[in-house]
Amino acid sequence: MEQDNLIARCKKGDREAFNELVLKYQDNVINLAYNLLSDRDDAYDAAQETFIKVYKNIGSFRGESSFVTWIYRITSNVCKDILRKRQRQGATVSLSPADDSADSQFMDIKDEKKTPEEMLETTELQREVREALSELKAEYREVIVYCDMEQLSYEEMSSLLKCPVGTIKSRLSRARTALRNNLLKKSGTKN
């Protein structure tokens, strides 16, 4: 109910309500953008562009899907635009940080109870998974991020990607197989 009230107030031009929506969803939007773009600066740029689009288009939100699905669709489209721009510029898309500095890992959630060695192993594993994920086709990377990282339901992904649940399930299955094969290749293990 609180969310519906915020949205209604935003539609009437209430900037304070919009600020509350931004505060409520900014971490989700930044994390989704980071998972899709693998670049912290691009993720922040994408989040800013997303909220500009939300502000300009909040009046067109009809509630046919959940607000989260709507904002994720906008974020996804903004990220796709950034990826297309990278491709035109000849840049490569990588889901691993540009360097191994501690600052580049600031979005990772760290368990303070882990030993430094365990944390290093976790960071290395995350880097390997992001690298293997970056080698997938965009449509495969997208469903893995939405399902396994953002934990969206099949129905939410179907609404977001505008395709049937069956397509989501088969795409996710193929994506997981491709990711597994990429990880096995990197580790030197044969299928």
XYZ file of N, CA and C in Angstrom:
573
model
N 0.816 -1.193 0.000
C 0.000 0.000 0.000
C 0.862 1.260 0.000
N 1.939 1.237 0.798
C 2.826 2.399 0.868
C 3.402 2.719 -0.513
N 3.779 1.669 -1.252
C 4.331 1.858 -2.580
C 3.294 2.475 -3.510
N 2.054 1.983 -3.459
C 0.990 2.536 -4.303
C 0.758 4.011 -3.992
N 0.822 4.352 -2.722
C 0.660 5.741 -2.306
C 1.805 6.602 -2.851
N 3.038 6.088 -2.767
C 4.189 6.824 -3.305
C 4.047 7.049 -4.808
N 3.626 6.008 -5.512
C 3.476 6.108 -6.963
C 2.401 7.132 -7.304
N 1.271 7.085 -6.595
C 0.188 8.046 -6.839
C 0.676 9.474 -6.586
N 1.431 9.659 -5.516
C 1.968 10.996 -5.216
C 2.961 11.445 -6.290
N 3.781 10.496 -6.780
C 4.736 10.820 -7.849
C 4.010 11.259 -9.113
N 2.930 10.577 -9.430
C 2.156 10.920 -10.627
C 1.595 12.330 -10.537
N 1.395 12.807 -9.313
C 0.890 14.173 -9.111
C 2.023 15.189 -9.045
N 3.269 14.729 -9.233
C 4.409 15.640 -9.257
C 5.085 15.866 -7.917
N 4.792 15.034 -6.933
C 5.382 15.173 -5.601
C 6.831 14.694 -5.634
N 7.764 15.629 -5.590
C 9.193 15.275 -5.676
C 9.681 14.525 -4.441
N 9.115 14.838 -3.297
C 9.510 14.137 -2.074
C 9.157 12.650 -2.173
N 8.001 12.354 -2.737
C 7.596 10.962 -2.935
C 8.548 10.279 -3.917
N 8.945 11.000 -4.966
C 9.886 10.414 -5.923
C 11.224 10.127 -5.247
N 11.688 11.041 -4.406
C 12.937 10.811 -3.668
C 12.837 9.554 -2.806
N 11.670 9.330 -2.213
C 11.467 8.122 -1.403
C 11.534 6.864 -2.271
N 10.933 6.935 -3.476
C 11.010 5.788 -4.401
C 12.455 5.506 -4.792
N 13.201 6.563 -5.074
C 14.605 6.389 -5.446
C 15.356 5.718 -4.298
N 15.171 6.214 -3.093
C 15.859 5.621 -1.939
C 15.465 4.158 -1.747
N 14.206 3.856 -2.009
C 13.715 2.497 -1.813
C 14.293 1.522 -2.841
N 14.494 1.974 -4.082
C 14.884 1.064 -5.165
C 16.296 1.264 -5.702
N 17.010 2.270 -5.237
C 18.313 2.549 -5.845
C 19.301 1.398 -5.718
N 19.357 0.721 -4.592
C 20.297 -0.388 -4.438
C 19.962 -1.532 -5.406
N 18.663 -1.842 -5.544
C 18.252 -2.898 -6.474
C 18.628 -2.537 -7.901
N 18.388 -1.292 -8.285
C 18.678 -0.853 -9.654
C 20.185 -0.873 -9.908
N 20.964 -0.381 -8.965
C 22.420 -0.364 -9.134
C 22.963 -1.787 -9.221
N 22.492 -2.676 -8.361
C 22.968 -4.066 -8.386
C 22.592 -4.766 -9.687
N 21.367 -4.551 -10.159
C 20.971 -5.150 -11.429
C 21.851 -4.616 -12.561
N 22.044 -3.304 -12.590
C 22.883 -2.705 -13.638
C 24.309 -3.227 -13.553
N 24.836 -3.362 -12.345
C 26.200 -3.883 -12.178
C 26.293 -5.324 -12.681
N 25.280 -6.126 -12.356
C 25.288 -7.522 -12.808
C 25.190 -7.626 -14.325
N 24.480 -6.703 -14.955
C 24.347 -6.736 -16.406
C 25.536 -6.101 -17.120
N 26.158 -5.092 -16.493
C 27.223 -4.335 -17.157
C 28.623 -4.652 -16.652
N 28.721 -5.098 -15.404
C 29.987 -5.429 -14.775
C 30.965 -4.265 -14.725
N 30.453 -3.095 -14.644
C 31.291 -1.914 -14.516
C 30.594 -0.983 -13.537
N 31.280 -0.654 -12.468
C 30.677 0.144 -11.403
C 30.230 1.505 -11.904
N 31.080 2.184 -12.656
C 30.722 3.510 -13.151
C 29.538 3.452 -14.108
N 29.555 2.472 -15.011
C 28.427 2.309 -15.927
C 27.146 1.961 -15.170
N 27.271 1.184 -14.097
C 26.095 0.822 -13.298
C 25.480 2.065 -12.660
N 26.301 2.947 -12.146
C 25.786 4.188 -11.562
C 25.165 5.079 -12.632
N 25.808 5.151 -13.794
C 25.242 5.924 -14.901
C 23.898 5.349 -15.325
N 23.832 4.020 -15.411
C 22.583 3.357 -15.798
C 21.492 3.615 -14.759
N 21.852 3.574 -13.484
C 20.867 3.833 -12.429
C 20.343 5.264 -12.525
N 21.237 6.197 -12.762
C 20.815 7.589 -12.898
C 19.876 7.751 -14.092
N 20.236 7.161 -15.216
C 19.392 7.236 -16.417
C 18.051 6.543 -16.174
N 18.075 5.430 -15.456
C 16.834 4.719 -15.132
C 15.886 5.618 -14.354
N 16.403 6.274 -13.325
C 15.524 7.099 -12.497
C 15.055 8.357 -13.223
N 15.841 8.848 -14.151
C 15.377 9.960 -14.988
C 14.189 9.486 -15.821
N 14.313 8.297 -16.405
C 13.218 7.744 -17.213
C 11.997 7.440 -16.348
N 12.219 6.927 -15.144
C 11.097 6.672 -14.232
C 10.378 7.979 -13.928
N 11.135 9.022 -13.622
C 10.545 10.322 -13.299
C 9.719 10.857 -14.464
N 10.277 10.762 -15.670
C 9.585 11.289 -16.852
C 8.366 10.461 -17.240
N 8.396 9.161 -16.921
C 7.355 8.257 -17.407
C 6.460 7.659 -16.324
N 6.577 8.116 -15.102
C 5.783 7.534 -14.014
C 4.287 7.637 -14.304
N 3.890 8.662 -15.026
C 2.480 8.820 -15.379
C 1.962 7.714 -16.275
N 2.860 7.056 -17.008
C 2.434 5.974 -17.904
C 2.406 4.611 -17.201
N 2.869 4.544 -15.952
C 2.821 3.277 -15.218
C 1.366 2.987 -14.854
N 0.835 1.893 -15.415
C -0.575 1.555 -15.219
C -0.784 0.447 -14.192
N 0.276 -0.141 -13.709
C 0.139 -1.192 -12.702
C -0.226 -2.544 -13.280
N -0.072 -2.714 -14.611
C -0.364 -4.015 -15.217
C 0.669 -5.063 -14.797
N 1.868 -4.602 -14.497
C 2.889 -5.460 -13.905
C 3.274 -4.798 -12.583
N 4.089 -5.475 -11.799
C 4.496 -4.863 -10.535
C 5.443 -3.697 -10.820
N 5.543 -2.792 -9.897
C 6.422 -1.634 -10.071
C 7.868 -2.090 -10.214
N 8.257 -3.128 -9.459
C 9.623 -3.648 -9.550
C 9.894 -4.159 -10.963
N 8.948 -4.890 -11.526
C 9.118 -5.390 -12.891
C 9.260 -4.230 -13.867
N 8.451 -3.205 -13.691
C 8.497 -2.026 -14.564
C 9.853 -1.333 -14.483
N 10.332 -1.124 -13.264
C 11.614 -0.424 -13.092
C 12.772 -1.306 -13.566
N 12.665 -2.636 -13.381
C 13.701 -3.539 -13.889
C 13.718 -3.532 -15.421
N 12.549 -3.426 -16.050
C 12.501 -3.376 -17.512
C 13.212 -2.114 -18.003
N 12.958 -1.003 -17.334
C 13.628 0.241 -17.714
C 15.135 0.097 -17.529
N 15.555 -0.444 -16.393
C 16.977 -0.647 -16.120
C 17.609 -1.544 -17.174
N 16.925 -2.631 -17.495
C 17.429 -3.561 -18.501
C 17.587 -2.874 -19.849
N 16.619 -2.078 -20.245
C 16.706 -1.372 -21.523
C 17.837 -0.348 -21.529
N 18.016 0.348 -20.429
C 19.128 1.308 -20.324
C 20.456 0.565 -20.442
N 20.574 -0.577 -19.766
C 21.808 -1.364 -19.827
C 22.055 -1.891 -21.242
N 20.996 -2.323 -21.913
C 21.152 -2.779 -23.297
C 21.669 -1.639 -24.177
N 21.169 -0.433 -23.949
C 21.656 0.724 -24.715
C 23.145 0.957 -24.467
N 23.555 0.836 -23.219
C 24.971 1.023 -22.875
C 25.820 -0.062 -23.539
N 25.327 -1.304 -23.514
C 26.071 -2.404 -24.143
C 26.175 -2.200 -25.656
N 25.090 -1.729 -26.277
C 25.139 -1.446 -27.720
C 26.145 -0.338 -28.009
N 26.167 0.672 -27.162
C 27.118 1.769 -27.338
C 28.548 1.254 -27.206
N 28.785 0.391 -26.227
C 30.113 -0.214 -26.070
C 30.511 -0.976 -27.324
N 29.549 -1.732 -27.857
C 29.823 -2.555 -29.031
C 30.171 -1.670 -30.229
N 29.435 -0.575 -30.410
C 29.735 0.341 -31.507
C 31.115 0.963 -31.341
N 31.502 1.176 -30.094
C 32.807 1.780 -29.824
C 33.917 0.740 -29.823
N 33.559 -0.518 -29.976
C 34.556 -1.575 -30.027
C 35.016 -2.049 -28.661
N 34.324 -1.651 -27.628
C 34.700 -2.082 -26.282
C 34.200 -3.497 -26.043
N 34.897 -4.229 -25.196
C 34.465 -5.571 -24.842
C 33.613 -5.500 -23.590
N 32.688 -6.426 -23.482
C 31.821 -6.492 -22.321
C 32.354 -7.576 -21.404
N 32.663 -7.198 -20.187
C 33.172 -8.156 -19.220
C 32.412 -7.990 -17.928
N 32.095 -9.089 -17.286
C 31.429 -9.019 -15.999
C 32.419 -9.117 -14.853
N 33.709 -8.986 -15.164
C 34.717 -8.967 -14.118
C 35.225 -7.541 -13.973
N 35.673 -7.162 -12.779
C 36.169 -5.812 -12.578
C 37.382 -5.529 -13.461
N 37.591 -4.268 -13.759
C 38.706 -3.867 -14.609
C 40.045 -4.128 -13.931
N 40.071 -4.077 -12.614
C 41.315 -4.361 -11.890
C 40.962 -5.133 -10.628
N 41.969 -5.562 -9.921
C 41.728 -6.375 -8.724
C 41.825 -5.578 -7.431
N 41.704 -4.257 -7.515
C 41.791 -3.447 -6.303
C 40.572 -3.701 -5.423
N 40.732 -3.462 -4.162
C 39.637 -3.679 -3.218
C 38.462 -2.778 -3.561
N 38.723 -1.573 -4.086
C 37.670 -0.635 -4.423
C 36.760 -1.186 -5.516
N 37.307 -1.972 -6.456
C 36.509 -2.501 -7.551
C 35.545 -3.576 -7.066
N 35.729 -4.077 -5.848
C 34.871 -5.114 -5.301
C 33.857 -4.555 -4.319
N 33.686 -3.238 -4.262
C 32.911 -2.629 -3.205
C 31.456 -3.066 -3.183
N 30.949 -3.592 -4.307
C 29.553 -3.997 -4.341
C 29.353 -5.430 -3.830
N 30.436 -6.164 -3.620
C 30.322 -7.519 -3.122
C 29.949 -7.496 -1.650
N 29.161 -8.462 -1.261
C 28.790 -8.587 0.145
C 29.793 -9.519 0.797
N 30.452 -9.022 1.826
C 31.486 -9.813 2.488
C 31.008 -10.270 3.856
N 31.293 -11.509 4.174
C 30.978 -12.083 5.468
C 32.190 -11.854 6.367
N 32.033 -11.059 7.385
C 33.152 -10.703 8.258
C 33.693 -11.901 9.039
N 32.939 -12.990 9.116
C 33.379 -14.161 9.855
C 34.351 -15.024 9.060
N 34.482 -14.756 7.769
C 35.388 -15.550 6.940
C 36.834 -15.134 7.179
N 37.716 -16.090 6.986
C 39.141 -15.784 7.083
C 39.564 -15.054 5.810
N 40.692 -14.373 5.820
C 41.163 -13.708 4.601
C 41.343 -14.681 3.433
N 41.792 -15.887 3.717
C 41.972 -16.878 2.667
C 40.630 -17.268 2.048
N 39.632 -17.462 2.897
C 38.297 -17.784 2.398
C 37.730 -16.632 1.578
N 37.962 -15.424 2.020
C 37.481 -14.255 1.283
C 38.170 -14.162 -0.068
N 39.450 -14.456 -0.110
C 40.180 -14.426 -1.376
C 39.648 -15.483 -2.335
N 39.392 -16.691 -1.807
C 38.822 -17.753 -2.633
C 37.463 -17.351 -3.178
N 36.635 -16.759 -2.327
C 35.303 -16.317 -2.743
C 35.406 -15.261 -3.830
N 36.288 -14.295 -3.649
C 36.469 -13.233 -4.632
C 36.955 -13.806 -5.956
N 37.879 -14.744 -5.899
C 38.402 -15.370 -7.113
C 37.300 -16.164 -7.820
N 36.500 -16.887 -7.061
C 35.399 -17.654 -7.640
C 34.383 -16.721 -8.296
N 34.057 -15.623 -7.617
C 33.127 -14.648 -8.193
C 33.678 -14.077 -9.494
N 34.956 -13.791 -9.527
C 35.577 -13.258 -10.729
C 35.476 -14.267 -11.868
N 35.742 -15.530 -11.549
C 35.666 -16.577 -12.566
C 34.243 -16.744 -13.087
N 33.265 -16.700 -12.191
C 31.867 -16.834 -12.606
C 31.465 -15.635 -13.466
N 31.835 -14.418 -13.030
C 31.508 -13.229 -13.832
C 32.151 -13.301 -15.208
N 33.380 -13.777 -15.260
C 34.081 -13.900 -16.543
C 33.378 -14.922 -17.441
N 33.015 -16.069 -16.873
C 32.308 -17.098 -17.652
C 30.929 -16.593 -18.078
N 30.281 -15.854 -17.215
C 28.973 -15.281 -17.513
C 29.069 -14.259 -18.643
N 30.143 -13.504 -18.662
C 30.307 -12.468 -19.693
C 30.469 -13.063 -21.086
N 30.852 -14.316 -21.166
C 31.051 -14.970 -22.452
C 29.749 -15.539 -23.028
N 28.677 -15.507 -22.241
C 27.387 -16.007 -22.716
C 26.723 -15.002 -23.641
N 25.800 -15.509 -24.473
C 24.977 -14.620 -25.280
C 24.185 -13.730 -24.321
N 23.872 -12.516 -24.752
C 23.172 -11.552 -23.897
C 21.865 -12.118 -23.341
N 21.101 -12.834 -24.157
C 19.815 -13.355 -23.685
C 20.003 -14.411 -22.598
N 21.112 -15.152 -22.639
C 21.391 -16.138 -21.595
C 21.867 -15.443 -20.311
N 22.775 -14.487 -20.467
C 23.284 -13.749 -19.314
C 22.127 -13.083 -18.572
N 21.204 -12.517 -19.340
C 20.074 -11.805 -18.774
C 19.206 -12.702 -17.899
N 18.849 -13.899 -18.367
C 17.976 -14.758 -17.565
C 18.690 -15.282 -16.323
N 19.981 -15.528 -16.419
C 20.726 -15.970 -15.232
C 20.770 -14.853 -14.187
N 21.031 -13.634 -14.630
C 21.064 -12.507 -13.696
C 19.702 -12.332 -13.038
N 18.632 -12.328 -13.840
C 17.295 -12.119 -13.276
C 16.882 -13.242 -12.335
N 17.159 -14.486 -12.716
C 16.704 -15.613 -11.914
C 17.599 -15.881 -10.710
N 18.895 -16.013 -10.972
C 19.797 -16.471 -9.926
C 20.389 -15.349 -9.073
N 20.485 -14.158 -9.616
C 21.056 -13.056 -8.839
C 19.968 -12.152 -8.269
N 18.989 -11.811 -9.104
C 17.903 -10.933 -8.650
C 16.732 -11.719 -8.072
N 16.729 -13.026 -8.276
C 15.734 -13.949 -7.742
C 14.303 -13.584 -8.138
N 14.134 -13.212 -9.411
C 12.798 -12.959 -9.932
C 12.115 -14.286 -10.225
N 10.803 -14.307 -10.150
C 10.044 -15.514 -10.488
C 9.981 -15.653 -12.011
N 9.581 -16.829 -12.472
C 9.424 -17.042 -13.912
C 8.408 -16.058 -14.483
N 7.337 -15.821 -13.740
C 6.292 -14.920 -14.208
C 6.820 -13.491 -14.318
N 7.615 -13.062 -13.337
C 8.196 -11.716 -13.401
C 9.156 -11.591 -14.587
N 9.955 -12.639 -14.804
C 10.880 -12.608 -15.940
C 10.110 -12.614 -17.255
N 9.019 -13.364 -17.312
C 8.195 -13.415 -18.509
C 7.641 -12.028 -18.835
N 7.165 -11.349 -17.816
C 6.640 -10.001 -18.006
C 7.754 -9.029 -18.405
N 8.874 -9.152 -17.767
C 10.008 -8.263 -18.014
C 10.572 -8.456 -19.419
N 10.726 -9.693 -19.836
C 11.344 -9.996 -21.123
C 10.324 -10.159 -22.256
N 9.046 -10.087 -21.890
C 7.956 -10.174 -22.865
C 8.023 -11.452 -23.699
N 8.163 -12.576 -23.001
C 8.110 -13.870 -23.674
C 7.474 -14.878 -22.706
N 6.963 -15.998 -23.234
C 6.259 -16.970 -22.392
C 7.165 -17.605 -21.330
N 6.538 -18.068 -20.256
C 7.259 -18.719 -19.163
C 8.047 -19.920 -19.691
N 7.458 -20.677 -20.614
C 8.152 -21.829 -21.187
C 9.456 -21.433 -21.869
N 9.436 -20.304 -22.558
C 10.648 -19.802 -23.208
C 11.686 -19.421 -22.160
N 11.233 -18.804 -21.082
C 12.139 -18.423 -19.985
C 12.803 -19.675 -19.424
N 12.017 -20.703 -19.160
C 12.549 -21.934 -18.570
C 13.568 -22.595 -19.490
N 13.248 -22.695 -20.778
C 14.199 -23.349 -21.691
C 15.447 -22.492 -21.883
N 15.278 -21.175 -21.961
C 16.433 -20.283 -22.108
C 17.328 -20.379 -20.875
N 16.705 -20.452 -19.702
C 17.466 -20.565 -18.459
C 18.227 -21.885 -18.408
N 17.594 -22.946 -18.846
C 18.265 -24.246 -18.874
C 19.477 -24.208 -19.805
N 19.293 -23.670 -21.001
C 20.413 -23.569 -21.954
C 21.499 -22.641 -21.407
N 21.077 -21.556 -20.740
C 22.048 -20.602 -20.192
C 22.891 -21.249 -19.100
N 22.250 -22.008 -18.227
C 22.988 -22.672 -17.145
C 23.952 -23.717 -17.696
N 23.526 -24.438 -18.737
C 24.414 -25.423 -19.365
C 25.614 -24.721 -19.992
N 25.363 -23.626 -20.696
C 26.457 -22.879 -21.327
C 27.400 -22.299 -20.269
N 26.842 -21.794 -19.168
C 27.672 -21.255 -18.089
C 28.518 -22.366 -17.473
N 27.911 -23.507 -17.238
C 28.637 -24.652 -16.678
C 29.790 -25.041 -17.603
N 29.518 -25.110 -18.904
C 30.562 -25.470 -19.862
C 31.691 -24.434 -19.869
N 31.336 -23.157 -19.796
C 32.361 -22.103 -19.731
C 33.228 -22.255 -18.485
N 32.592 -22.559 -17.356
C 33.345 -22.724 -16.102
C 34.248 -23.953 -16.169
N 33.729 -25.033 -16.756
C 34.537 -26.241 -16.891
C 35.738 -25.994 -17.810
N 35.527 -25.261 -18.882
C 36.628 -24.923 -19.797
C 37.704 -24.134 -19.055
N 37.278 -23.183 -18.255
C 38.225 -22.343 -17.526
C 39.022 -23.136 -16.504
N 38.360 -24.137 -15.916
C 39.058 -24.937 -14.899
C 39.896 -26.042 -15.533
N 39.733 -26.227 -16.848
C 40.505 -27.266 -17.534
C 39.887 -28.635 -17.425
N 38.681 -28.726 -16.885
C 37.994 -29.999 -16.725
C 37.168 -30.297 -17.976
N 37.184 -31.530 -18.397
C 36.372 -31.963 -19.536
C 34.993 -32.364 -19.045
N 33.987 -32.228 -19.929
C 32.606 -32.613 -19.575
C 32.514 -34.082 -19.275
